[in-house]
Amino acid sequence: MNVTRGFSGRPRVHNPGLPPGQYDARDDWPVLSAEVTPDLAPADWSFRIDGLVERPHTWDWDAAHALPASAYAGDIHCVTGWSKFGVRFSGVSLDAFFDVVRPHGSATHAVARSHTGYTTNLPLADLTGGRAWIVWEYGGEPLPPEHGGPARLLVPHLYFWKSAKWIAGITLLDHDEPGFWERNGYHARGNPWEEQRYSGD
Amino acid sequence: MTETTTPPTRFAVPGRIAVGHETAATWQTATLTGIRRETPRAATFRLAVPEWAGHLPGQHLMLRLTAPDGYVAQRHYSIASAPDDSGHIELTLDRVPDGEVSGWFHTVARPGDTVEVRGPLSGFFAWPGDRPALLLGAGSGVVPLMSMVRHHRARGLTVPLRMLVSARSPEELIYAAELGAETTPVFTRSAPPGVPVGRMTAAHVAPLLAEQPAHGWEAYVCGTNGFAEHASRLLVAAGQPVDRIRIERFG
C-alpha cells in the first residue's frame, strides 16, 4: 500500500453499496458526454433492435410507451469515480423489447448506438433478465436532454458509459465489437465491482 | 461471423491514444517536485514520473491518494504540460470547496511527496497538432487547452490555433501571463477598464469561424457542463459541424 503523507480522506462511514475507487456524488449528477447534446424531440425519437434477431423492429415514442412499464430504483456508477445512490428511472425493461424481436440463439453480444452516433458494446447477458431498461423518466420527471433525454439505455450494474444516452438502437451480434470509448482505451465490459475501467484492468 | 453493423461514430474521428493500453492500466509513483501558484484558487503541481510514456495535448490521467487505513480517493485530471522529454508532467488544480483530493494538494502537499498516477487516458480529446484547432474553455477548463497551446509553441507549429477562454475576473484567469495573441479572454464578473463584462457570446465565436482555415477547425470545448452546453451551442449556431466538436465536461 502506497500511503499518501497527510491524507486521511473525507470523513466517511463504510458504505457497502460503494464499489472500489468510487465516491458518493450525493445530490450531484455530473454530465459526461463527449458530444454536443442533440435537440431530439420525443416525436423524432425511435429505437430499433436488429442484427441476430428473428424480427427486427423499430419503435417510435408511442409504441415504446405502449409496452409494459418498468422502473429501476437503485444505484449508478460512473467510471470517472462518482456513484449515485437511490436513483429512480422509469421506462420499459429491455426484456419486453427482446420479446418482440426474439434474439437468435447465436447472439452473444450487442452494440448500442445513440442518435448522435455514439456506440458502446455489451454482452447480451448484461441486457437481459431484468437488468437493463430503456428509460425516459428520472425521479418522476422527463429525462433531461443532457442526461440522454428523451430516452436512454440504462444498464445500472455496469459503469454508466454503457448506458448510452439518446438511445437509437441495439444490434445483436455473435461476437464482441468495441464501441466508442472501448476503442479509446476503456474496458470491454465495465463492471464497477471489479473496477474494469480501462482496457488491461 | 455476422456483418459488422456498428455505424461510424459521427462526432468522433478515431481516437488518438499515444501509448498502449497496458501502460494506461499501470499505476506509477509520481513525486511532487514543485508547486506554482496560478490564481488565488488554482495552483500548478509539477510531478516527476520517471516511467511516463508520453502523452498528447488534451489527454488526462487518473490520480489516487491512499489513506493509512487503506481508503483510496481517485480523480481524473487533465494534463497541463505539453509533451516533452523531461520525465515531468504538470497538473493545474482548482481548490474545490471540501475537495478531498484538491484539498490535500492545496493544503498538505509539499515537494517530495508521492502520489500515484495512471495514464495518459483517452485519446478523444487529444490534439496532436495536425489540424487547425479552435479552443473554448472556462475556468480550469483551460488546462488541457493550455497543453495544446504550449505544444503549438514548443514545436513551432504553423497550423492555426485560436483560444477563447472565460474567467470570472482577470485575477482568476489561469495562465494569464502565458496567454498570447492566440487567446481572447472573456470576463464574466469583472474586467479591465474598457473590456466588456459578460458571458461568451456569438460575437466572440463568429469572427473565429469566419476565418475558416483550410479543411476547417477542429473545436475543443472544456469546462463545467453549463459552459460546455453553452459554448457547444454557440459553435453549432455559428456553423461549426457537430461532428467536429469535442467536449470535455468537468463532472
Short mmCIF file of C-alpha atoms in Angstrom, two decimals, chain A residues 103-184:
data_model
loop_
_atom_site.label_atom_id
_atom_site.label_comp_id
_atom_site.label_asym_id
_atom_site.label_seq_id
_atom_site.Cartn_x
_atom_site.Cartn_y
_atom_site.Cartn_z
CA PRO A 103 -32.93 -12.93 -30.43
CA HIS A 104 -31.32 -15.85 -32.22
CA GLY A 105 -29.55 -18.38 -30.03
CA SER A 106 -26.30 -17.40 -31.73
CA ALA A 107 -26.48 -13.82 -30.43
CA THR A 108 -23.89 -13.26 -27.71
CA HIS A 109 -23.14 -9.53 -27.78
CA ALA A 110 -24.77 -6.22 -28.54
CA VAL A 111 -23.74 -2.83 -29.80
CA ALA A 112 -25.92 0.01 -28.55
CA ARG A 113 -25.93 3.18 -30.62
CA SER A 114 -27.14 6.69 -29.98
CA HIS A 115 -28.87 9.18 -32.20
CA THR A 116 -25.56 11.11 -32.06
CA GLY A 117 -23.52 8.22 -33.43
CA TYR A 118 -22.09 7.18 -30.06
CA THR A 119 -21.70 3.42 -29.65
CA THR A 120 -20.98 1.04 -26.78
CA ASN A 121 -20.72 -2.74 -26.67
CA LEU A 122 -22.22 -5.13 -24.12
CA PRO A 123 -22.51 -8.86 -23.60
CA LEU A 124 -26.14 -9.76 -24.37
CA ALA A 125 -26.41 -11.38 -20.94
CA ASP A 126 -25.97 -7.93 -19.38
CA LEU A 127 -29.06 -6.67 -21.22
CA THR A 128 -31.49 -9.46 -20.33
CA GLY A 129 -33.05 -10.88 -17.18
CA GLY A 130 -34.43 -7.60 -15.85
CA ARG A 131 -31.05 -5.86 -15.69
CA ALA A 132 -31.43 -3.27 -18.46
CA TRP A 133 -34.04 -0.71 -19.46
CA ILE A 134 -34.92 1.96 -21.96
CA VAL A 135 -35.82 4.88 -19.68
CA TRP A 136 -37.47 8.26 -20.24
CA GLU A 137 -38.12 9.46 -16.72
CA TYR A 138 -35.78 10.32 -13.87
CA GLY A 139 -37.28 10.91 -10.43
CA GLY A 140 -40.74 11.10 -11.98
CA GLU A 141 -39.76 13.84 -14.45
CA PRO A 142 -38.85 13.62 -18.14
CA LEU A 143 -35.20 12.69 -18.55
CA PRO A 144 -33.25 15.93 -19.23
CA PRO A 145 -31.53 16.18 -22.64
CA GLU A 146 -28.02 16.39 -21.18
CA HIS A 147 -28.67 13.13 -19.34
CA GLY A 148 -29.83 11.39 -22.50
CA GLY A 149 -33.42 12.51 -22.85
CA PRO A 150 -35.83 11.87 -24.35
CA ALA A 151 -34.71 8.24 -23.82
CA ARG A 152 -31.53 6.43 -22.87
CA LEU A 153 -30.33 2.93 -22.24
CA LEU A 154 -29.93 2.05 -18.55
CA VAL A 155 -27.61 -0.77 -17.50
CA PRO A 156 -27.03 0.18 -13.87
CA HIS A 157 -24.86 -2.77 -12.89
CA LEU A 158 -22.13 -1.59 -15.30
CA TYR A 159 -20.24 1.71 -15.45
CA PHE A 160 -22.51 4.37 -16.83
CA TRP A 161 -20.75 4.90 -20.18
CA LYS A 162 -22.52 1.64 -21.13
CA SER A 163 -25.92 3.30 -20.56
CA ALA A 164 -25.94 5.01 -23.94
CA LYS A 165 -27.73 8.37 -23.99
CA TRP A 166 -30.18 9.27 -26.76
CA ILE A 167 -30.51 5.57 -27.50
CA ALA A 168 -31.31 4.83 -31.14
CA GLY A 169 -30.83 1.11 -31.42
CA ILE A 170 -29.24 -2.15 -30.41
CA THR A 171 -27.68 -4.60 -32.84
CA LEU A 172 -27.18 -8.18 -31.71
CA LEU A 173 -24.00 -9.94 -32.85
CA ASP A 174 -22.26 -13.27 -32.37
CA HIS A 175 -19.03 -11.52 -31.40
CA ASP A 176 -17.87 -8.58 -29.33
CA GLU A 177 -17.28 -5.32 -31.16
CA PRO A 178 -15.81 -2.38 -29.26
CA GLY A 179 -17.78 0.86 -29.18
CA PHE A 180 -16.65 4.47 -28.95
CA TRP A 181 -14.95 4.55 -25.54
CA GLU A 182 -13.87 0.94 -25.79
CA ARG A 183 -11.90 1.85 -28.91
CA ASN A 184 -10.50 4.75 -26.91
#
